[in-house]
Structure formats: C-alpha cells, structure tokens
Amino acid sequence: MLPSLREELATLDWLVLVAAGAALGGALWCSGRAPLWLGAASGALAAPGGLFTLSRWIRDRDHILRIEIALAVLVGMLPAGAFFFAVRRLLLRRDDRRP
C-alpha cells in the first residue's frame, strides 16, 4: 500500500522539525569538543536519518520489538556519526600541521 501525499507531507514536516531541534542539540553537545557548526550539521543529519529509517521500518507492521526500534534509529544515525568523526579528525590533523 502506497502512502498518501498527506502522509508524506506530514513525514516531511516532522523531518524538518527534528532536523532543527537536533541541530541545536548537536551544537550544544559539541561545545568544547568540536566546532559548533560541526555539531549542528551532524545533528541535522542524524535525527532525520534515524526518524526516516524508523518510519520506513515500522510502516505496515503489527508487532514491533523495542530492540528493532533502537536498531533502526541507530542504523539511520550511523552516517551522521561517521561524518562527525571524519570531519573532526580532519580538523584536528589540520590544526596539528599549523606552526
């Protein structure tokens, strides 16, 4: 069963809202560890990724285990975590090269 346009727009609204909140949370979490922009970008990527993966995973299912929810969100957030640590490592290397 294909989702209706109304359901897709509601999902898009939630993705935007979650991205905005996670960008703020990521920036606050990064203060003192990495640049604030990196935390905001990572948060803005992680939360919608987790929400999108979860929404696709649970669609049209009657029974869902808690571990499935956690794993779906974790898998959706992995690319953003990899982005954060890769960029942070590049920034640290760049800072080490400066005289």
XYZ file of N, CA and C in Angstrom:
297
model
N 0.839 -1.174 0.000
C 0.000 0.000 0.000
C 0.889 1.244 0.000
N 0.698 2.112 -0.968
C 1.486 3.330 -1.064
C 0.926 4.395 -0.133
N 1.814 5.164 0.497
C 1.328 6.217 1.385
C 0.711 7.358 0.579
N -0.236 8.027 1.186
C -0.882 9.159 0.519
C 0.041 10.374 0.575
N -0.271 11.355 -0.248
C 0.521 12.583 -0.266
C 0.467 13.283 1.088
N -0.675 13.218 1.745
C -0.818 13.849 3.063
C 0.132 13.210 4.085
N 0.271 11.883 4.062
C 1.186 11.193 4.975
C 2.632 11.561 4.674
N 2.966 11.664 3.397
C 4.335 12.014 3.026
C 4.672 13.438 3.470
N 3.741 14.375 3.316
C 3.981 15.749 3.755
C 4.106 15.833 5.263
N 3.311 15.045 5.978
C 3.412 15.034 7.442
C 4.780 14.506 7.853
N 5.276 13.493 7.161
C 6.598 12.967 7.464
C 7.661 14.016 7.175
N 7.512 14.748 6.069
C 8.472 15.794 5.726
C 8.481 16.894 6.775
N 7.306 17.277 7.258
C 7.232 18.281 8.326
C 7.988 17.807 9.567
N 7.783 16.551 9.937
C 8.477 16.011 11.108
C 9.982 15.958 10.885
N 10.416 15.609 9.683
C 11.848 15.554 9.401
C 12.496 16.929 9.547
N 11.811 17.965 9.069
C 12.339 19.328 9.189
C 12.382 19.750 10.656
N 11.331 19.475 11.381
C 11.282 19.837 12.802
C 12.366 19.108 13.596
N 12.514 17.831 13.336
C 13.523 17.037 14.035
C 14.928 17.524 13.680
N 15.156 17.873 12.416
C 16.471 18.359 11.994
C 16.824 19.665 12.705
N 15.853 20.553 12.833
C 16.115 21.829 13.511
C 16.450 21.612 14.991
N 15.673 20.790 15.651
C 15.946 20.518 17.062
C 17.261 19.796 17.271
N 17.574 18.858 16.400
C 18.822 18.112 16.535
C 20.030 18.972 16.198
N 19.868 19.936 15.310
C 20.970 20.850 15.015
C 21.318 21.663 16.258
N 20.316 22.135 16.949
C 20.549 22.871 18.198
C 21.176 21.952 19.250
N 20.640 20.763 19.390
C 21.194 19.809 20.358
C 22.616 19.402 20.020
N 22.901 19.195 18.746
C 24.258 18.835 18.328
C 25.250 19.950 18.594
N 24.826 21.188 18.370
C 25.709 22.322 18.646
C 25.997 22.435 20.144
N 24.983 22.247 20.965
C 25.191 22.310 22.413
C 26.079 21.170 22.896
N 25.901 19.987 22.342
C 26.697 18.823 22.743
C 28.161 19.003 22.361
N 28.420 19.687 21.263
C 29.788 19.831 20.763
C 30.563 20.958 21.426
N 29.924 21.815 22.165
C 30.651 22.956 22.711
C 31.826 22.478 23.556
N 33.007 22.889 23.151
C 34.235 22.497 23.830
C 34.897 21.269 23.246
N 34.205 20.483 22.459
C 34.778 19.272 21.861
C 35.137 19.460 20.404
N 34.314 20.204 19.706
C 34.475 20.403 18.270
C 33.772 21.714 17.921
N 33.967 22.199 16.709
C 33.259 23.431 16.322
C 31.740 23.252 16.398
N 31.063 24.313 16.770
C 29.611 24.243 16.910
C 28.936 23.907 15.587
N 29.480 24.414 14.482
C 28.872 24.131 13.177
C 28.911 22.639 12.863
N 29.962 21.962 13.312
C 30.071 20.531 13.057
C 29.021 19.752 13.852
N 28.799 20.151 15.087
C 27.757 19.513 15.885
C 26.373 19.763 15.321
N 26.145 20.996 14.870
C 24.845 21.319 14.294
C 24.608 20.535 13.003
N 25.619 20.449 12.164
C 25.474 19.702 10.908
C 25.263 18.215 11.176
N 26.002 17.666 12.115
C 25.862 16.242 12.435
C 24.489 15.943 13.021
N 24.026 16.792 13.913
C 22.700 16.609 14.487
C 21.610 16.732 13.443
N 21.781 17.706 12.539
C 20.784 17.903 11.487
C 20.757 16.734 10.512
N 21.838 15.973 10.417
C 21.855 14.773 9.576
C 21.385 13.539 10.342
N 21.749 13.449 11.601
C 21.488 12.226 12.372
C 20.009 12.021 12.685
N 19.371 13.019 13.210
C 17.993 12.849 13.658
C 17.023 12.536 12.513
N 17.068 13.274 11.407
C 16.165 12.893 10.311
C 16.494 11.510 9.742
N 17.774 11.155 9.728
C 18.141 9.822 9.260
C 17.537 8.739 10.128
N 17.625 8.925 11.432
C 17.035 7.958 12.356
C 15.523 7.907 12.259
N 14.889 9.066 12.163
C 13.433 9.114 12.066
C 12.946 8.506 10.750
N 13.627 8.814 9.658
C 13.234 8.272 8.357
C 13.371 6.753 8.339
N 14.501 6.256 8.845
C 14.705 4.808 8.882
C 13.646 4.135 9.750
N 13.361 4.715 10.890
C 12.346 4.147 11.780
C 10.967 4.162 11.132
N 10.619 5.264 10.494
C 9.283 5.337 9.885
C 9.123 4.318 8.768
N 10.179 4.066 8.016
C 10.112 3.054 6.960
C 10.105 1.644 7.539
N 10.804 1.449 8.628
C 10.904 0.117 9.235
C 9.569 -0.328 9.838
N 8.870 0.593 10.505
C 7.653 0.205 11.221
C 6.390 0.321 10.377
N 6.511 0.821 9.183
C 5.331 1.002 8.340
C 4.672 -0.343 8.032
N 3.384 -0.394 8.185
C 2.565 -1.582 7.882
C 2.957 -2.812 8.694
N 3.402 -2.607 9.925
C 3.728 -3.745 10.788
C 2.804 -3.731 11.989
N 2.414 -4.899 12.430
C 1.514 -5.008 13.573
C 2.262 -5.115 14.893
N 3.390 -5.788 14.880
C 4.137 -6.020 16.109
C 5.588 -5.570 15.910
N 6.069 -4.748 16.832
C 7.438 -4.228 16.733
C 8.101 -4.397 18.098
N 9.281 -4.952 18.099
C 10.043 -5.104 19.337
C 10.811 -3.823 19.629
N 11.080 -3.576 20.892
C 11.833 -2.371 21.270
C 13.229 -2.376 20.678
N 13.839 -3.539 20.613
C 15.189 -3.618 20.062
C 15.192 -3.253 18.583
N 14.112 -3.557 17.882
C 14.007 -3.173 16.471
C 13.970 -1.659 16.315
N 13.269 -1.007 17.202
C 13.203 0.456 17.163
C 14.589 1.046 17.386
N 15.275 0.557 18.411
C 16.611 1.069 18.717
C 17.580 0.816 17.569
N 17.541 -0.369 16.995
C 18.456 -0.685 15.900
C 18.149 0.128 14.649
N 16.879 0.342 14.350
C 16.511 1.127 13.174
C 17.008 2.567 13.304
N 16.821 3.160 14.476
C 17.285 4.532 14.694
C 18.812 4.588 14.648
N 19.463 3.620 15.258
C 20.929 3.585 15.246
C 21.473 3.480 13.830
N 20.904 2.617 13.028
C 21.360 2.461 11.639
C 21.136 3.750 10.863
N 20.027 4.420 11.099
C 19.758 5.680 10.416
C 20.701 6.794 10.814
N 21.234 6.730 12.032
C 22.132 7.775 12.519
C 23.607 7.502 12.219
N 23.949 6.308 11.836
C 25.357 5.960 11.605
C 26.068 6.862 10.597
N 25.472 7.186 9.461
C 26.194 8.056 8.522
C 26.553 9.417 9.113
N 25.679 9.977 9.925
C 25.967 11.270 10.537
C 27.078 11.147 11.572
N 27.102 10.054 12.308
C 28.192 9.837 13.262
C 29.524 9.677 12.557
N 29.528 8.966 11.454
C 30.755 8.816 10.669
C 31.201 10.165 10.114
N 30.243 10.971 9.660
C 30.560 12.311 9.170
C 31.206 13.150 10.268
N 30.618 13.126 11.466
C 31.152 13.917 12.575
C 32.595 13.530 12.894
N 32.845 12.243 13.066
C 34.183 11.826 13.462
C 35.207 11.996 12.345
N 34.785 11.846 11.097
C 35.716 12.047 9.978
C 36.111 13.517 9.849
N 35.144 14.411 9.914
C 35.451 15.845 9.799
C 36.232 16.316 11.014
N 35.882 15.834 12.186
C 36.624 16.220 13.394
C 38.081 15.772 13.299
N 38.289 14.578 12.786
C 39.659 14.090 12.635
C 40.441 14.931 11.630
N 39.791 15.301 10.531
C 40.448 16.164 9.546
C 40.785 17.521 10.142
N 39.882 18.069 10.936
C 40.147 19.362 11.567
C 41.292 19.267 12.564
N 41.368 18.183 13.315
C 42.464 18.014 14.267
C 43.792 17.855 13.548
N 43.815 17.136 12.437
C 45.051 16.998 11.658
C 45.492 18.337 11.105
N 44.532 19.118 10.621
C 44.865 20.432 10.068
C 45.464 21.331 11.146
N 44.898 21.270 12.356
C 45.418 22.087 13.450
C 46.806 21.655 13.878
N 47.111 20.353 13.773
C 48.442 19.851 14.149
C 49.510 20.317 13.170
N 49.146 20.552 11.928
C 50.125 20.963 10.909
C 50.487 22.429 11.002
N 49.627 23.219 11.614
C 49.904 24.655 11.696
C 51.067 24.904 12.658
N 51.956 25.838 12.293
C 53.099 26.146 13.175
C 52.724 26.930 14.393
